[in-house]
């Protein structure tokens, strides 16, 4: 409130000059009043100033390019009003490394005031929001008091998935050695129960669930699970410019959700420059993908690196898989048959 | 939406503003409006003793306040209602036109007579065509009409804008104008206005934010108002008016500051022309004096003295200017003393003991009303620079006070050069002689300069009238001849008129006008002496005659004793005064008085012959002689404090402050208006029109280096020429671009450009 202080200083100088040049009680009175007024202002506004609190609230995650709400809650716990509050907010995208700051002047609240703001993040990442400074001013804007800043919050800005059309085999092939089981088809692996149902003609006796049958007075049989093959490997590069990384993650997200929609669990692999190793993450459900994003977006990505397929070759992990996808900012490539999809992206 | 950076866009916070009809806000506005209106009304009526019915005025105020608060609380139809009221107002004014006009005249007459009785101005009074018994009615009616306007303005300022500055602008003149003429309104009205302003000031921040007036704003006003009133009352109790005594230190500070202000070039245009070392001759017109004492001088020897303020060296034809500092570089190594101390050095080396006793004097000076930045010094100065605290010797021209407010009291030691008559032979190798020779050479080089045209003309004149030059006669012969001629060349008057534009000052006086005062005669004498090869310069200061001293040795010197004279360089003794103004006899106590215009004739001034001047040189056979006479009677011609410039009001200081404040207020009002107009354009219902306003804004930003966005340009063309409306996305794009561009342009500017951007162009 430099403007307020300068204005007051100017007025005080005027009052002093008036006192010097005007020979009368009025000039003396006005000078005294001009000196008293800031004290009066501080006395009236101090309870309100000291009792203001502010917190930030936001959802846990949002999609890139789509609006999400940010709530700013300011509370005045005293019965007396506060004049004005200055908030310094700091935002930081841990993944892209971008930092933003803003200063807000808000009127002093009476009670609790919740302000909703619509925000749109244009880059993927983990967005941390922090109220760096909460400062309350008196009625004249001359004095201020600073409050302890609250804990910051963070939310993940997830990539934007779009619908894909890829000519892939929908059903995954059975793989007796796999520890992954189909969620919609039964099989013959007794290590995992798929379902329990009433007995039907032709069911094997060894599949009867005798304990349950005795309780239910009807024969119940166990359906065993079908182990399926994790036959899709998706490679992507976790380096590049912010825009490249956004597009890569968008493609990755689109591909993953397409595969999951088509009952195709898969594995995602990338080169982690910090651990100097290829990392992989199995994706069998949307939650697995979100967990992957939590790991990927939580730290800054390098701007340059070695492409994942090349890393895989160099590190000798070139196991044959039915589908091997390589996701780049520009396209999704099926490295197993060198097909490239760009149009659907 | 605000673009914090490229990656994150976030809306500005939207604060739900309070409804104007929230009880606390409404109550606060009503109370403030009533306080302001009552304060103003009572101030106005009591300050000028207006004959008005207080009860009717009170009722009117309450009625108007309620009415306008109601009108400005409406959400719609405000303008139609105001127009209707304006029609009713005009109709009523027409119906009551006689009383309205007469009330206006009565009020005006009362104001004029009060102002006139509290100032030296005479204000006109107008005839009232009403019997005296109807004065109160007429005045009351006029005041009601006036209060109607004021109520409307204040209601708008408080209810719609809650603007402290607008409210101050509408109410402050009712207090400031009477105060400017030391008219004190009734004390309760002053307190009411102070309470009104203070409450608005305290509620200003919470009332005026970019989010509109919040619910808390009304509560702040309701909290602040009683607190302010209580504070004012308590202040009145603990610091009562009856016990107030103005501290003497404040009074003396006021006197000092007033004197400094009055002598400033702003209020004293003449003094600007006589800025130390510089005199504008083109503005040397008619003079007036007040007769006030400006200096008090104590000289135990009671000898007539010239108190030298400054000397000017370069004649331009329209002014006297100082020599540039670079001209003195050659003297830095050559002189071991300041040229202003040359006589003092001479006497300290060569004066006999009995001469020391007879000729040495200590002069005390008390500067009451003259330029306090100037140290007025007598000739034959013995006081050296290191001995003078608070003063600085400026080359060979003058001594300047180094104190912030100038020097008021000081004493200087000097030698009475006119009283010296012995001749002295100077040793050729003596340091003093070497220095004197160096300075003499300097003086011969720099102080014989004239513009070529006037030099030739004056040489011709001297030849015509038989004045010898330095080659054909001694210095004293040349000086005497020039002085005699100049004294007889014109008529002394304080109203000679100004020199026509483009004419040489000396040329015009000597060859055409032949009327002038000391400035004219001194300038002419210096010019003629220089034309004849005698180093001379122009000097100003004050002249103290022998008759001015009282019994106690003090002389009261009035402003009319400011004077100009010529100086001639006398080898060994430095610069000595030469009086060229007719009718001036310091030793005889004769000075030209303001009413007298003396006509000088060649034989009318027997005392005006200058005595032979002393000369000192490096040759043993050269002797020093007496300096030139001080027989001439000076007349002050320095521009002086003009008549009646001192008065005990704050007006001279308040006026610039008020003007500056008024300009700032106008600037802020203009800014508020431009921002409002832009906001209206940016939120226009017609999308294409909105787009064009946004584009216009972007165009203004290009003046500050912000490049025009191509897509924005295309959209603007589409908005202008296409039959289609812009889509929401397109207008959103334009709004985003304008937000970002404005902020980016502002952040890239330096401080001055930011001020221009924000307060003149109002682009942010």
PDB file of N, CA and C in Angstrom, chain A residues 61-62 92-97 123-127 155-159 236 238 245-246 249 270 289-301:
ATOM      1  N   UNK A  61      -6.847 -33.914  -8.870  1.00  0.00           N
ATOM      2  CA  UNK A  61      -6.308 -34.036 -10.226  1.00  0.00           C
ATOM      3  C   UNK A  61      -7.213 -33.304 -11.199  1.00  0.00           C
ATOM      4  N   UNK A  62      -6.621 -32.925 -12.315  1.00  0.00           N
ATOM      5  CA  UNK A  62      -7.397 -32.278 -13.366  1.00  0.00           C
ATOM      6  C   UNK A  62      -6.758 -32.642 -14.685  1.00  0.00           C
ATOM      7  N   UNK A  92       3.689 -23.795  -8.855  1.00  0.00           N
ATOM      8  CA  UNK A  92       4.871 -24.382  -9.494  1.00  0.00           C
ATOM      9  C   UNK A  92       4.490 -25.721 -10.082  1.00  0.00           C
ATOM     10  N   UNK A  93       4.865 -25.905 -11.334  1.00  0.00           N
ATOM     11  CA  UNK A  93       4.659 -27.195 -11.986  1.00  0.00           C
ATOM     12  C   UNK A  93       5.963 -27.961 -11.854  1.00  0.00           C
ATOM     13  N   UNK A  94       5.943 -28.998 -11.018  1.00  0.00           N
ATOM     14  CA  UNK A  94       7.183 -29.725 -10.734  1.00  0.00           C
ATOM     15  C   UNK A  94       7.695 -30.461 -11.969  1.00  0.00           C
ATOM     16  N   UNK A  95       6.795 -30.825 -12.852  1.00  0.00           N
ATOM     17  CA  UNK A  95       7.197 -31.610 -14.011  1.00  0.00           C
ATOM     18  C   UNK A  95       7.827 -30.718 -15.082  1.00  0.00           C
ATOM     19  N   UNK A  96       7.131 -29.621 -15.408  1.00  0.00           N
ATOM     20  CA  UNK A  96       7.662 -28.763 -16.465  1.00  0.00           C
ATOM     21  C   UNK A  96       8.629 -27.728 -15.922  1.00  0.00           C
ATOM     22  N   UNK A  97       8.656 -27.545 -14.604  1.00  0.00           N
ATOM     23  CA  UNK A  97       9.586 -26.584 -14.002  1.00  0.00           C
ATOM     24  C   UNK A  97       9.090 -25.153 -14.039  1.00  0.00           C
ATOM     25  N   UNK A 123      -0.180 -27.519 -19.272  1.00  0.00           N
ATOM     26  CA  UNK A 123       0.887 -28.531 -19.337  1.00  0.00           C
ATOM     27  C   UNK A 123       0.651 -29.563 -18.255  1.00  0.00           C
ATOM     28  N   UNK A 124       1.040 -30.763 -18.581  1.00  0.00           N
ATOM     29  CA  UNK A 124       0.940 -31.838 -17.590  1.00  0.00           C
ATOM     30  C   UNK A 124       1.941 -31.583 -16.477  1.00  0.00           C
ATOM     31  N   UNK A 125       1.632 -32.148 -15.356  1.00  0.00           N
ATOM     32  CA  UNK A 125       2.591 -32.036 -14.271  1.00  0.00           C
ATOM     33  C   UNK A 125       1.920 -32.090 -12.927  1.00  0.00           C
ATOM     34  N   UNK A 126       2.726 -31.902 -11.929  1.00  0.00           N
ATOM     35  CA  UNK A 126       2.195 -31.827 -10.577  1.00  0.00           C
ATOM     36  C   UNK A 126       2.235 -30.354 -10.188  1.00  0.00           C
ATOM     37  N   UNK A 127       1.061 -29.769 -10.069  1.00  0.00           N
ATOM     38  CA  UNK A 127       0.949 -28.335  -9.816  1.00  0.00           C
ATOM     39  C   UNK A 127       0.848 -28.109  -8.322  1.00  0.00           C
ATOM     40  N   UNK A 155      -1.924 -30.633  -6.994  1.00  0.00           N
ATOM     41  CA  UNK A 155      -2.806 -31.488  -7.776  1.00  0.00           C
ATOM     42  C   UNK A 155      -2.071 -31.896  -9.038  1.00  0.00           C
ATOM     43  N   UNK A 156      -2.490 -33.035  -9.542  1.00  0.00           N
ATOM     44  CA  UNK A 156      -1.868 -33.549 -10.747  1.00  0.00           C
ATOM     45  C   UNK A 156      -2.637 -33.082 -11.970  1.00  0.00           C
ATOM     46  N   UNK A 157      -1.898 -32.583 -12.922  1.00  0.00           N
ATOM     47  CA  UNK A 157      -2.496 -32.216 -14.204  1.00  0.00           C
ATOM     48  C   UNK A 157      -2.211 -33.373 -15.146  1.00  0.00           C
ATOM     49  N   UNK A 158      -3.255 -34.108 -15.424  1.00  0.00           N
ATOM     50  CA  UNK A 158      -3.089 -35.342 -16.176  1.00  0.00           C
ATOM     51  C   UNK A 158      -3.209 -35.070 -17.664  1.00  0.00           C
ATOM     52  N   UNK A 159      -2.628 -35.935 -18.462  1.00  0.00           N
ATOM     53  CA  UNK A 159      -2.735 -35.731 -19.907  1.00  0.00           C
ATOM     54  C   UNK A 159      -4.162 -35.936 -20.369  1.00  0.00           C
ATOM     55  N   UNK A 236       7.831 -45.144 -24.196  1.00  0.00           N
ATOM     56  CA  UNK A 236       7.756 -43.702 -24.446  1.00  0.00           C
ATOM     57  C   UNK A 236       9.000 -43.033 -23.882  1.00  0.00           C
ATOM     58  N   UNK A 238      10.678 -40.098 -21.809  1.00  0.00           N
ATOM     59  CA  UNK A 238      10.382 -39.096 -20.761  1.00  0.00           C
ATOM     60  C   UNK A 238      11.436 -37.993 -20.797  1.00  0.00           C
ATOM     61  N   UNK A 245       6.531 -33.183 -24.314  1.00  0.00           N
ATOM     62  CA  UNK A 245       6.141 -34.099 -23.237  1.00  0.00           C
ATOM     63  C   UNK A 245       4.623 -34.143 -23.101  1.00  0.00           C
ATOM     64  N   UNK A 246       3.982 -32.985 -23.263  1.00  0.00           N
ATOM     65  CA  UNK A 246       2.518 -32.968 -23.184  1.00  0.00           C
ATOM     66  C   UNK A 246       1.924 -33.863 -24.261  1.00  0.00           C
ATOM     67  N   UNK A 249       2.594 -37.581 -23.531  1.00  0.00           N
ATOM     68  CA  UNK A 249       1.741 -38.114 -22.468  1.00  0.00           C
ATOM     69  C   UNK A 249       0.293 -38.204 -22.930  1.00  0.00           C
ATOM     70  N   UNK A 270       9.896 -46.977 -19.819  1.00  0.00           N
ATOM     71  CA  UNK A 270      10.585 -45.738 -20.160  1.00  0.00           C
ATOM     72  C   UNK A 270      11.951 -45.734 -19.509  1.00  0.00           C
ATOM     73  N   UNK A 289      -2.692 -46.678 -14.284  1.00  0.00           N
ATOM     74  CA  UNK A 289      -2.186 -45.565 -15.111  1.00  0.00           C
ATOM     75  C   UNK A 289      -2.024 -44.298 -14.289  1.00  0.00           C
ATOM     76  N   UNK A 290      -2.994 -44.043 -13.397  1.00  0.00           N
ATOM     77  CA  UNK A 290      -2.884 -42.861 -12.542  1.00  0.00           C
ATOM     78  C   UNK A 290      -1.683 -42.973 -11.619  1.00  0.00           C
ATOM     79  N   UNK A 291      -1.444 -44.169 -11.129  1.00  0.00           N
ATOM     80  CA  UNK A 291      -0.264 -44.358 -10.280  1.00  0.00           C
ATOM     81  C   UNK A 291       1.004 -44.070 -11.061  1.00  0.00           C
ATOM     82  N   UNK A 292       1.018 -44.529 -12.315  1.00  0.00           N
ATOM     83  CA  UNK A 292       2.179 -44.240 -13.157  1.00  0.00           C
ATOM     84  C   UNK A 292       2.365 -42.739 -13.324  1.00  0.00           C
ATOM     85  N   UNK A 293       1.264 -42.041 -13.548  1.00  0.00           N
ATOM     86  CA  UNK A 293       1.360 -40.582 -13.735  1.00  0.00           C
ATOM     87  C   UNK A 293       1.874 -39.918 -12.466  1.00  0.00           C
ATOM     88  N   UNK A 294       1.431 -40.426 -11.322  1.00  0.00           N
ATOM     89  CA  UNK A 294       1.917 -39.855 -10.064  1.00  0.00           C
ATOM     90  C   UNK A 294       3.427 -39.923  -9.967  1.00  0.00           C
ATOM     91  N   UNK A 295       3.967 -41.049 -10.459  1.00  0.00           N
ATOM     92  CA  UNK A 295       5.421 -41.215 -10.386  1.00  0.00           C
ATOM     93  C   UNK A 295       6.103 -40.338 -11.425  1.00  0.00           C
ATOM     94  N   UNK A 296       5.551 -40.353 -12.629  1.00  0.00           N
ATOM     95  CA  UNK A 296       6.214 -39.641 -13.748  1.00  0.00           C
ATOM     96  C   UNK A 296       6.164 -38.123 -13.550  1.00  0.00           C
ATOM     97  N   UNK A 297       5.028 -37.607 -13.117  1.00  0.00           N
ATOM     98  CA  UNK A 297       4.844 -36.147 -13.074  1.00  0.00           C
ATOM     99  C   UNK A 297       5.409 -35.502 -11.816  1.00  0.00           C
ATOM    100  N   UNK A 298       5.908 -36.321 -10.918  1.00  0.00           N
ATOM    101  CA  UNK A 298       6.296 -35.779  -9.614  1.00  0.00           C
ATOM    102  C   UNK A 298       7.660 -35.117  -9.622  1.00  0.00           C
ATOM    103  N   UNK A 299       8.414 -35.273 -10.719  1.00  0.00           N
ATOM    104  CA  UNK A 299       9.736 -34.658 -10.745  1.00  0.00           C
ATOM    105  C   UNK A 299      10.000 -34.123 -12.143  1.00  0.00           C
ATOM    106  N   UNK A 300      10.944 -33.190 -12.260  1.00  0.00           N
ATOM    107  CA  UNK A 300      11.175 -32.584 -13.570  1.00  0.00           C
ATOM    108  C   UNK A 300      11.728 -33.592 -14.556  1.00  0.00           C
ATOM    109  N   UNK A 301      11.308 -33.426 -15.802  1.00  0.00           N
ATOM    110  CA  UNK A 301      11.815 -34.300 -16.850  1.00  0.00           C
ATOM    111  C   UNK A 301      12.984 -33.617 -17.548  1.00  0.00           C
TER     112      UNK A 301
END
